[in-house]
Coordinates of C-alpha atoms in Angstrom, one line a residue:
Chain A
M1 CA 58.7 89.0 -11.2
A2 CA 63.0 88.0 -12.5
S3 CA 64.0 90.9 -11.1
I4 CA 63.4 91.9 -7.9
R5 CA 64.1 95.6 -7.2
P6 CA 63.8 97.3 -3.7
F7 CA 62.5 99.7 -5.9
Y8 CA 60.0 97.1 -7.6
L9 CA 60.0 95.0 -4.2
T10 CA 58.4 98.1 -2.0
K11 CA 56.1 98.6 -5.8
Y12 CA 54.6 95.3 -4.9
L13 CA 54.3 95.1 -2.0
R14 CA 52.2 98.7 -2.3
V15 CA 50.3 96.9 -4.8
I16 CA 49.7 93.5 -2.7
A17 CA 48.6 95.9 0.5
S18 CA 46.0 98.3 -2.3
T19 CA 44.5 94.2 -4.1
F20 CA 44.5 93.4 -0.4
E21 CA 42.1 95.7 0.8
M22 CA 40.7 96.0 -1.6
T23 CA 39.5 92.1 -1.6
F24 CA 38.7 92.1 1.7
R25 CA 36.2 94.2 1.0
Q26 CA 34.8 93.2 -1.5
T27 CA 34.4 88.9 -0.4
V28 CA 33.2 90.3 3.3
K29 CA 29.7 90.8 2.5
D30 CA 29.6 87.9 -0.1
A31 CA 26.9 86.1 1.3
F32 CA 29.0 83.0 -0.7
I33 CA 32.0 83.5 0.9
L34 CA 30.8 83.7 4.5
F35 CA 29.4 79.8 3.7
A36 CA 32.5 78.9 2.9
V37 CA 34.5 79.8 5.1
L38 CA 32.1 80.7 8.6
F39 CA 29.0 78.4 8.4
Q40 CA 29.8 75.6 6.2
P41 CA 32.7 75.0 8.3
L42 CA 30.8 75.0 11.2
I43 CA 28.3 73.1 10.3
I44 CA 31.0 70.6 9.8
A45 CA 32.3 71.0 13.0
M46 CA 29.6 70.1 15.5
L47 CA 29.0 67.1 12.6
A48 CA 32.6 65.8 13.7
L49 CA 32.0 66.9 17.4
W50 CA 29.1 64.6 17.5
M51 CA 30.8 62.2 15.2
L52 CA 34.1 61.5 17.7
K53 CA 32.4 62.0 20.2
D54 CA 33.3 58.7 21.6
K55 CA 36.6 59.0 20.9
G56 CA 37.6 61.6 23.4
G57 CA 39.1 64.8 24.5
Q58 CA 41.9 64.8 22.6
Y59 CA 40.1 64.8 19.5
I60 CA 38.5 68.1 20.2
I61 CA 41.3 70.5 18.5
F62 CA 41.8 68.3 16.0
V63 CA 37.7 68.5 15.0
V64 CA 39.3 72.3 15.4
I65 CA 41.5 72.0 13.4
G66 CA 40.6 70.3 10.3
S67 CA 36.8 72.3 10.6
G68 CA 38.3 75.0 10.2
M69 CA 41.4 73.2 7.2
T70 CA 37.7 72.4 5.3
G71 CA 36.9 76.4 5.5
L72 CA 40.5 77.0 4.2
W73 CA 40.6 74.1 1.4
S74 CA 36.6 75.3 0.3
S75 CA 37.5 78.9 0.4
L76 CA 40.7 78.8 -1.7
L77 CA 38.9 76.6 -5.0
F78 CA 36.2 78.7 -5.5
I79 CA 37.0 81.7 -3.8
S80 CA 41.2 81.9 -5.1
G81 CA 40.5 79.5 -7.4
N82 CA 37.9 82.7 -9.4
G83 CA 40.0 85.1 -8.3
I84 CA 41.3 85.3 -12.3
T85 CA 38.0 84.2 -14.0
V86 CA 35.9 87.1 -11.8
E87 CA 38.4 89.6 -13.4
R88 CA 36.8 88.4 -16.3
W89 CA 33.6 88.4 -15.9
M90 CA 34.1 92.3 -14.4
G91 CA 35.8 92.9 -17.5
T92 CA 39.3 93.8 -16.2
L93 CA 41.2 91.5 -16.8
E94 CA 42.2 94.1 -20.5
S95 CA 43.2 96.1 -17.9
L96 CA 44.6 94.1 -16.0
V97 CA 47.2 92.2 -18.1
A98 CA 47.8 95.0 -19.7
A99 CA 49.0 97.3 -16.7
P100 CA 52.6 97.5 -15.9
T101 CA 52.7 95.7 -12.5
P102 CA 52.6 91.9 -13.1
I103 CA 49.4 90.2 -13.1
Q104 CA 50.9 87.7 -10.5
V105 CA 51.3 90.4 -7.3
V106 CA 47.7 91.1 -8.2
V107 CA 46.6 87.2 -7.7
I108 CA 49.5 87.0 -4.6
G109 CA 47.4 89.7 -2.7
K110 CA 43.7 88.7 -3.5
N111 CA 45.0 85.5 -2.8
L112 CA 46.2 86.7 0.5
A113 CA 42.8 88.4 1.2
N114 CA 40.5 85.2 0.5
V115 CA 43.1 83.5 2.7
L116 CA 43.6 85.5 6.2
Q117 CA 39.6 85.8 5.9
S118 CA 39.2 81.7 6.0
L119 CA 41.3 81.3 8.4
G120 CA 38.0 83.2 9.9
S121 CA 36.6 78.8 10.1
M122 CA 39.1 78.4 12.8
V123 CA 37.5 80.8 14.8
V124 CA 34.7 79.7 14.3
S125 CA 35.8 76.7 15.5
Y126 CA 36.9 77.5 18.0
I127 CA 34.8 80.2 19.8
L128 CA 31.8 76.9 18.5
V129 CA 34.0 74.5 19.8
S130 CA 34.8 76.7 23.3
F131 CA 32.8 79.4 24.5
I132 CA 28.9 77.4 23.1
F133 CA 30.0 73.0 23.7
G134 CA 32.0 74.0 26.5
Y135 CA 35.7 71.9 25.7
P136 CA 38.4 73.0 27.1
L137 CA 40.9 74.3 24.4
S138 CA 44.7 73.9 24.1
I139 CA 47.2 74.6 21.3
A140 CA 49.9 72.3 23.1
Q141 CA 53.0 73.6 20.8
P142 CA 52.1 77.3 20.7
W143 CA 55.0 78.4 19.0
L144 CA 55.2 75.9 16.4
F145 CA 51.6 76.3 15.3
L146 CA 51.1 79.7 15.4
I147 CA 54.4 79.0 12.6
S148 CA 52.3 76.3 11.0
L149 CA 49.8 78.8 10.9
I150 CA 51.5 80.9 8.8
I151 CA 53.2 78.4 6.3
T152 CA 50.1 77.5 5.4
V153 CA 49.3 81.0 4.5
V154 CA 51.6 81.1 2.0
S155 CA 51.7 78.1 0.4
F156 CA 47.4 78.3 -0.2
V157 CA 48.1 81.7 -1.8
C158 CA 50.7 80.4 -4.1
F159 CA 48.5 77.4 -3.8
G160 CA 46.0 79.6 -5.7
I161 CA 47.8 80.8 -7.8
I162 CA 47.9 77.6 -9.9
I163 CA 44.1 77.1 -9.7
A164 CA 43.3 80.5 -10.4
S165 CA 45.5 79.8 -13.5
L166 CA 44.8 77.1 -14.5
F167 CA 40.8 77.8 -14.8
I168 CA 41.2 81.2 -16.7
L169 CA 43.8 78.7 -18.7
N170 CA 41.4 75.8 -19.6
P171 CA 37.2 76.6 -18.5
D172 CA 36.7 72.0 -19.4
V173 CA 39.5 72.3 -15.4
Q174 CA 37.2 75.1 -13.8
R175 CA 34.2 73.3 -15.1
W176 CA 35.5 70.3 -12.6
Q177 CA 35.1 72.8 -9.6
N178 CA 32.3 71.5 -7.4
G179 CA 33.5 67.6 -8.0
L180 CA 37.4 68.5 -6.8
E181 CA 35.8 70.3 -2.5
F182 CA 35.6 66.6 -0.8
P183 CA 38.1 65.0 -2.4
V184 CA 40.6 67.5 -1.5
Y185 CA 38.5 66.5 2.7
I186 CA 39.8 63.1 2.4
L187 CA 42.9 63.2 0.7
C188 CA 44.0 65.5 2.7
G189 CA 42.4 64.2 6.2
F190 CA 41.4 67.4 7.8
L191 CA 39.4 65.5 10.3
F192 CA 40.6 61.8 9.5
P193 CA 43.9 60.1 10.0
I194 CA 44.6 59.4 5.6
A195 CA 45.7 55.2 6.9
L196 CA 42.2 54.5 6.4
L197 CA 42.0 55.1 3.1
P198 CA 43.9 52.3 0.8
G199 CA 47.1 52.6 0.5
W200 CA 47.4 53.1 -3.3
T201 CA 46.2 56.9 -2.6
T202 CA 48.7 57.5 -0.5
P203 CA 50.8 59.8 -2.5
L204 CA 48.5 61.7 -3.7
S205 CA 48.5 63.2 -0.2
Y206 CA 51.6 63.7 -0.6
L207 CA 51.2 65.9 -3.3
L208 CA 49.3 68.4 -2.1
T209 CA 49.8 71.0 -0.3
P210 CA 47.5 70.6 2.1
Y211 CA 47.8 67.8 3.2
W212 CA 51.1 69.1 5.0
A213 CA 48.8 71.7 6.3
A214 CA 47.5 69.7 7.9
L215 CA 48.9 66.9 9.5
A216 CA 51.6 70.0 10.9
L217 CA 48.9 72.3 12.1
H218 CA 47.3 68.6 13.7
A219 CA 50.6 67.6 14.5
S220 CA 51.6 70.7 16.9
A221 CA 47.8 71.7 17.8
Q222 CA 47.6 67.9 19.4
G223 CA 51.3 67.8 20.4
T224 CA 51.6 64.3 18.9
G225 CA 54.5 65.8 16.6
T226 CA 58.3 65.7 17.0
I227 CA 60.0 69.4 16.0
A228 CA 61.7 66.8 12.6
N229 CA 58.2 66.0 11.7
I230 CA 57.4 69.0 11.5
S231 CA 59.6 71.3 10.3
F232 CA 59.7 68.7 7.2
A233 CA 55.9 69.4 6.7
W234 CA 57.3 73.2 6.9
G235 CA 60.3 72.1 4.7
V236 CA 58.0 70.1 1.6
M237 CA 55.2 73.5 2.0
L238 CA 57.2 76.0 0.8
G239 CA 59.6 73.6 -1.8
Y240 CA 56.5 73.5 -2.4
S241 CA 55.4 77.0 -2.8
I242 CA 58.4 77.6 -4.9
L243 CA 57.4 75.3 -6.8
Y244 CA 53.7 76.4 -7.6
L245 CA 56.0 80.2 -7.3
F246 CA 57.8 78.4 -10.2
L247 CA 55.6 77.6 -12.3
S248 CA 53.1 80.3 -12.5
K249 CA 55.8 82.1 -13.7
R250 CA 55.3 79.8 -16.5
L251 CA 50.9 80.4 -16.7
F252 CA 50.9 83.3 -17.0
R253 CA 53.1 84.2 -19.3
V254 CA 50.5 81.5 -22.1
I255 CA 47.8 83.9 -20.0
L256 CA 49.9 87.1 -21.5
K257 CA 50.3 85.5 -25.0
K258 CA 46.4 84.7 -24.9
A259 CA 45.5 89.0 -23.8
R260 CA 47.9 90.4 -26.2
V261 CA 48.8 88.4 -28.9
D262 CA 46.2 85.5 -29.7
A263 CA 44.0 88.4 -28.2
T264 CA 42.1 84.6 -26.6
L265 CA 41.8 85.6 -23.4
S266 CA 38.1 86.6 -23.2
M267 CA 36.6 83.6 -25.5
H268 CA 36.2 81.1 -23.8
Chain B
M1 CA -13.3 71.8 -18.1
F2 CA -11.4 68.9 -19.5
H3 CA -10.6 71.4 -21.6
S4 CA -8.6 73.4 -19.0
L5 CA -7.3 70.5 -17.2
L6 CA -5.2 69.2 -20.9
L7 CA -3.6 73.2 -20.3
N8 CA -3.1 72.3 -17.3
I9 CA -1.4 68.9 -17.8
R10 CA 0.3 70.4 -20.5
L11 CA 2.1 73.4 -18.2
F12 CA 3.3 71.1 -15.9
F13 CA 4.7 68.9 -18.1
R14 CA 6.9 71.7 -20.6
G15 CA 7.1 74.1 -17.4
A16 CA 9.0 70.9 -15.8
V17 CA 11.1 70.0 -18.6
L18 CA 12.4 74.2 -20.5
S19 CA 13.0 74.9 -16.6
Y20 CA 15.9 71.9 -16.3
I21 CA 17.2 72.6 -19.6
A22 CA 16.7 75.9 -19.3
L23 CA 19.0 75.5 -15.1
F24 CA 21.2 72.6 -16.8
R25 CA 21.7 74.5 -19.8
W26 CA 25.4 75.0 -18.8
F27 CA 26.2 72.0 -18.4
T28 CA 28.9 70.3 -20.6
P29 CA 29.6 65.5 -20.0
P30 CA 32.7 67.1 -17.3
A31 CA 30.7 69.5 -15.1
Y32 CA 27.8 67.3 -15.4
L33 CA 30.6 64.5 -14.4
A34 CA 31.5 66.4 -11.5
S35 CA 28.3 67.8 -10.0
K36 CA 26.3 64.9 -10.4
V37 CA 28.9 62.3 -10.4
I38 CA 32.5 63.3 -8.5
A39 CA 30.9 65.8 -6.3
P40 CA 28.0 64.0 -4.4
L41 CA 30.5 60.4 -4.7
S42 CA 33.8 62.8 -2.7
Y43 CA 31.2 64.0 -0.3
M44 CA 29.5 60.6 0.6
L45 CA 33.1 59.1 0.8
F46 CA 33.8 61.6 3.3
F47 CA 31.1 61.1 5.6
V48 CA 31.0 57.2 5.1
V49 CA 34.9 57.4 6.6
L50 CA 34.8 60.1 9.0
G51 CA 31.8 57.8 10.1
T52 CA 34.0 54.7 10.2
F53 CA 36.6 56.0 12.0
A54 CA 34.1 57.5 14.4
T55 CA 32.9 54.3 15.6
G56 CA 34.2 51.9 13.7
K57 CA 33.8 49.6 10.2
E58 CA 30.1 47.4 11.4
S59 CA 28.6 51.1 11.1
A60 CA 29.1 51.9 7.7
S61 CA 26.0 50.8 5.9
F62 CA 24.2 53.7 8.5
Y63 CA 26.4 56.1 6.7
I64 CA 26.5 54.5 3.8
I65 CA 22.2 54.6 3.2
G66 CA 21.9 57.6 5.1
N67 CA 24.1 60.0 2.9
S68 CA 23.0 57.6 0.0
V69 CA 18.9 58.8 1.4
Q70 CA 20.5 62.4 1.3
M71 CA 21.8 62.4 -2.2
A72 CA 18.2 63.1 -2.2
A73 CA 18.9 67.3 -1.4
M74 CA 20.9 67.8 -4.1
S75 CA 18.1 68.1 -6.7
G76 CA 15.4 68.4 -4.5
I77 CA 17.1 71.6 -2.7
Y78 CA 19.5 72.9 -5.0
G79 CA 17.7 71.9 -8.8
V80 CA 14.1 73.2 -7.3
T81 CA 14.8 75.5 -4.9
M82 CA 17.1 77.3 -8.7
S83 CA 14.4 76.9 -10.6
I84 CA 12.1 79.1 -9.0
G85 CA 14.5 81.5 -8.7
G86 CA 16.2 81.3 -11.7
D87 CA 13.2 83.5 -13.1
R88 CA 13.8 86.3 -11.3
W89 CA 17.6 85.8 -12.4
D90 CA 17.2 85.1 -15.9
G91 CA 14.2 87.8 -16.3
T92 CA 11.4 85.8 -16.4
L93 CA 9.4 86.4 -13.9
P94 CA 7.7 89.3 -14.7
Y95 CA 5.9 87.8 -18.4
L96 CA 6.1 84.5 -15.7
F97 CA 3.0 86.2 -13.2
A98 CA 1.8 88.8 -16.4
T99 CA 0.4 85.0 -17.8
P100 CA -3.4 83.4 -17.5
A101 CA -1.5 79.9 -16.3
N102 CA -2.4 77.9 -13.1
R103 CA -0.3 78.8 -10.4
L104 CA 0.2 75.4 -8.4
A105 CA 0.6 73.4 -12.2
L106 CA 3.1 75.9 -12.9
F107 CA 5.0 75.9 -9.6
V108 CA 5.0 72.6 -8.4
G109 CA 5.9 71.8 -12.2
R110 CA 9.4 73.4 -11.3
A111 CA 9.9 70.1 -9.4
A112 CA 8.2 67.5 -11.1
I113 CA 12.0 66.9 -13.4
H114 CA 14.6 66.8 -10.1
V115 CA 12.2 64.6 -8.7
L116 CA 13.0 62.1 -11.2
D117 CA 16.3 63.2 -10.5
G118 CA 16.7 63.1 -7.3
I119 CA 15.8 59.0 -7.5
L120 CA 18.4 58.8 -9.6
G121 CA 20.9 60.1 -7.6
V122 CA 20.4 58.0 -4.2
F123 CA 19.7 55.0 -7.0
L124 CA 23.4 55.5 -7.2
G125 CA 24.4 56.8 -4.4
L126 CA 23.8 53.3 -3.5
F127 CA 25.4 52.2 -6.8
W128 CA 29.1 54.0 -4.8
G129 CA 28.0 51.7 -2.1
I130 CA 27.0 48.5 -2.8
T131 CA 30.2 48.3 -5.2
L132 CA 32.9 50.2 -3.3
L133 CA 32.3 50.4 0.3
G134 CA 30.5 47.0 0.3
L135 CA 26.5 47.6 1.0
D136 CA 24.9 44.9 1.7
V137 CA 21.7 44.8 -0.3
S138 CA 20.9 40.6 -0.2
K139 CA 17.5 40.6 2.3
T140 CA 15.6 44.3 1.0
D141 CA 12.6 44.0 -1.3
P142 CA 13.7 46.6 -4.6
L143 CA 9.7 47.5 -4.5
V144 CA 9.4 48.6 -1.0
L145 CA 12.9 50.9 -1.5
S146 CA 11.7 52.3 -4.4
V147 CA 8.4 53.4 -3.2
V148 CA 10.6 55.1 0.0
I149 CA 12.9 56.8 -2.7
L150 CA 10.2 58.1 -4.5
I151 CA 8.4 59.7 -1.3
T152 CA 11.5 60.8 0.4
T153 CA 12.1 62.1 -2.6
F154 CA 8.5 63.8 -3.7
S155 CA 9.6 65.8 0.3
T156 CA 12.5 67.0 0.0
S157 CA 11.6 68.5 -3.9
G158 CA 8.7 69.5 -1.9
F159 CA 11.0 71.4 1.4
G160 CA 13.0 72.5 -2.4
L161 CA 9.5 74.5 -3.7
L162 CA 8.7 76.1 -0.6
L163 CA 12.9 77.4 -0.3
G164 CA 12.3 78.2 -3.1
A165 CA 9.2 80.4 -3.0
L166 CA 11.9 82.0 -0.2
S167 CA 14.6 82.6 -3.0
L168 CA 12.3 84.8 -4.6
L169 CA 12.8 87.4 -1.0
T170 CA 16.5 86.6 -1.2
R171 CA 19.3 87.6 -2.9
N172 CA 21.8 84.9 -1.8
I173 CA 19.8 81.8 -3.1
M174 CA 23.1 79.9 -2.5
F175 CA 23.5 80.5 0.6
V176 CA 20.0 79.6 2.1
N177 CA 20.6 76.1 -0.3
N178 CA 23.9 75.6 1.2
T179 CA 23.0 76.6 5.0
V180 CA 19.7 74.3 4.5
F181 CA 21.6 71.6 2.0
F182 CA 24.2 72.0 5.0
L183 CA 22.0 70.9 7.8
L184 CA 19.9 68.9 6.9
L185 CA 23.5 66.7 6.8
I186 CA 23.0 67.3 10.6
F187 CA 18.9 67.3 11.3
S188 CA 18.9 64.3 9.1
G189 CA 20.2 61.3 10.7
A190 CA 22.2 61.0 7.5
N191 CA 25.2 60.9 9.8
L192 CA 23.9 61.1 13.3
N193 CA 21.8 59.0 15.5
L194 CA 19.1 61.2 16.5
S195 CA 19.0 61.0 19.9
L196 CA 22.2 62.0 20.6
L197 CA 21.1 64.9 19.5
P198 CA 19.0 67.8 22.3
E199 CA 15.7 67.4 22.5
W200 CA 14.9 70.8 20.4
M201 CA 16.6 69.4 18.1
Q202 CA 14.7 66.6 17.8
T203 CA 12.0 68.1 17.4
I204 CA 12.4 70.0 14.1
S205 CA 14.7 66.7 12.6
W206 CA 11.4 64.9 12.7
S207 CA 8.9 68.1 11.6
L208 CA 11.5 68.3 7.6
P209 CA 11.7 65.9 4.9
L210 CA 14.7 62.9 4.6
T211 CA 14.6 62.0 8.8
R212 CA 11.3 60.3 8.1
G213 CA 13.0 58.8 4.3
I214 CA 16.6 58.1 5.7
A215 CA 15.3 56.0 9.0
S216 CA 13.4 54.1 6.4
A217 CA 15.9 53.2 4.1
R218 CA 18.2 51.4 6.6
K219 CA 15.0 50.0 7.7
I220 CA 13.8 48.6 4.3
I221 CA 17.9 46.8 3.4
S222 CA 17.7 45.2 6.7
G223 CA 15.3 43.5 6.1
S224 CA 12.3 44.7 7.2
A225 CA 8.3 45.0 6.1
F226 CA 6.8 48.1 4.1
I227 CA 3.9 47.3 7.0
E228 CA 6.8 48.5 9.8
I229 CA 7.2 51.6 7.4
A230 CA 4.8 52.2 6.4
P231 CA 3.5 55.1 8.7
L232 CA 6.5 57.1 8.4
M233 CA 7.0 56.6 4.4
G234 CA 2.6 58.3 5.2
T235 CA 4.3 61.2 7.6
E236 CA 6.7 62.0 4.8
F237 CA 3.9 62.1 1.9
L238 CA 1.9 64.8 4.2
I239 CA 5.2 66.8 5.0
G240 CA 6.0 66.7 1.3
V241 CA 2.0 67.8 0.5
L242 CA 2.8 70.1 4.0
Y243 CA 6.1 72.0 2.5
I244 CA 4.7 72.6 -1.4
L245 CA 1.6 73.9 0.0
L246 CA 3.3 76.4 2.4
G247 CA 5.2 77.2 -0.5
F248 CA 3.2 77.5 -2.8
L249 CA 0.7 80.3 -0.9
L250 CA 4.7 82.4 -0.4
F251 CA 4.8 82.3 -4.4
R252 CA 1.2 83.6 -4.4
W253 CA 1.5 85.9 -2.0
F254 CA 5.6 87.3 -3.0
E255 CA 2.9 87.6 -6.6
F256 CA 1.1 89.3 -5.0
K257 CA 2.9 92.1 -3.0
A258 CA 5.2 92.3 -6.1
K259 CA 2.0 93.3 -8.3
R260 CA 0.5 95.6 -6.3
K261 CA 4.0 97.4 -5.2
G262 CA 5.3 97.4 -8.6
T263 CA 8.5 95.5 -6.4
L264 CA 9.4 92.9 -9.1
E265 CA 12.7 92.7 -8.9
V266 CA 12.5 94.9 -6.3
M267 CA 15.2 93.1 -3.6

């Protein structure tokens, strides 16, 4: 990734596009993914709608966005997180690391497919609330919301690379996967403000990209944030994305060393 | 007759222990901590904070108790279903169906350790509720609460046995498990006052396990006597028995069909 010249860029984009297509075809029929992306957020949305009923109409869009974010995070954790590990299970990891295309490029394509697919969570929640429950829904600042959504996708794709790399490098970390789903729902304020949590947890929230994504999406959808606030969240997400890409470069160097020099990548 | 009874009891206990060990063979201490301690605690915290955000801090105990008892479903639904379905995925189902073993002892034995596991999970939830969230249990009769937890975990595991039998008919066990577990979050009343739900949903709620168990636990912790919850617990127990029988019938039907048509591992 160090020397991206136009030739490489075109080549990489082609790899990303074909990985995207392949991943999408594989996952779109997977029942676990259907659950994580559609059913779980839908059930959480229904539950939250009933629970937050007395909070008033302005919370309806908050529920739609928040439950959609739960789907985004769950799919990032369980699907993108397993992105490289799955290749190991299928016995294709060695071929991938031996190919001239950097493995990061392949992982970016896979994550992009997963993250875009999991945006379906929000669409499903929107349909449930708007058409089935009959609540009027509107996005207060549509352009800011759209930009927030695009930056969210970018930051989630980059965050997914780090998670997948850590999971492949250290299976002990992956064993924590089940324990990481709800803590992020809590710390990132998907369905309630983090001000309700003890003060010591706030720095932890700030360290998580999904928190800034939820902040930007909630604020632009509800119209409660200023452009300054929302663009600050964008800046943080983009900053984290650059940091993740930088870190991933180092992590992938270790992965490649394990695969090519030590030949220990498949030995866990 | 007596010898056969002893054999069946042995089969029940050995099957119970071995299926539990087989299911959790992948458990290392970090995986155990993540799946059995951190995940249930964080899921409980999420719904307690969401609930108190919605209705105020004074209603925290409603959510703490509801979600603690709901922990019974983690073992009762996921554990039991996977124990039954695991035989198919691990390729041991043909051996199982070839044995002359008593099917009821074999089938129900799959749930036994998960009932104990579920009880431990509920107590752990309540422990977190008391130590981290300030749940007041000063008016609680611990013995009666233990009976409520035992019966609720039993009935939830009975439901798990039915789902386990269903899991032999589908490839997507985890999809069924996950969907049922999350639907129970709505229907069991762990996070909602059931009167908020439409009538048809309330009818479903009262035909499921957990609903009466959660309602009873809330009453016992607020100081009610056993006599006040006895009818609820009696029905909860019967619901558990009914689900076990339905599950067993389905299990036997699956065995009969699979043997006749040679479709044991087709679906």
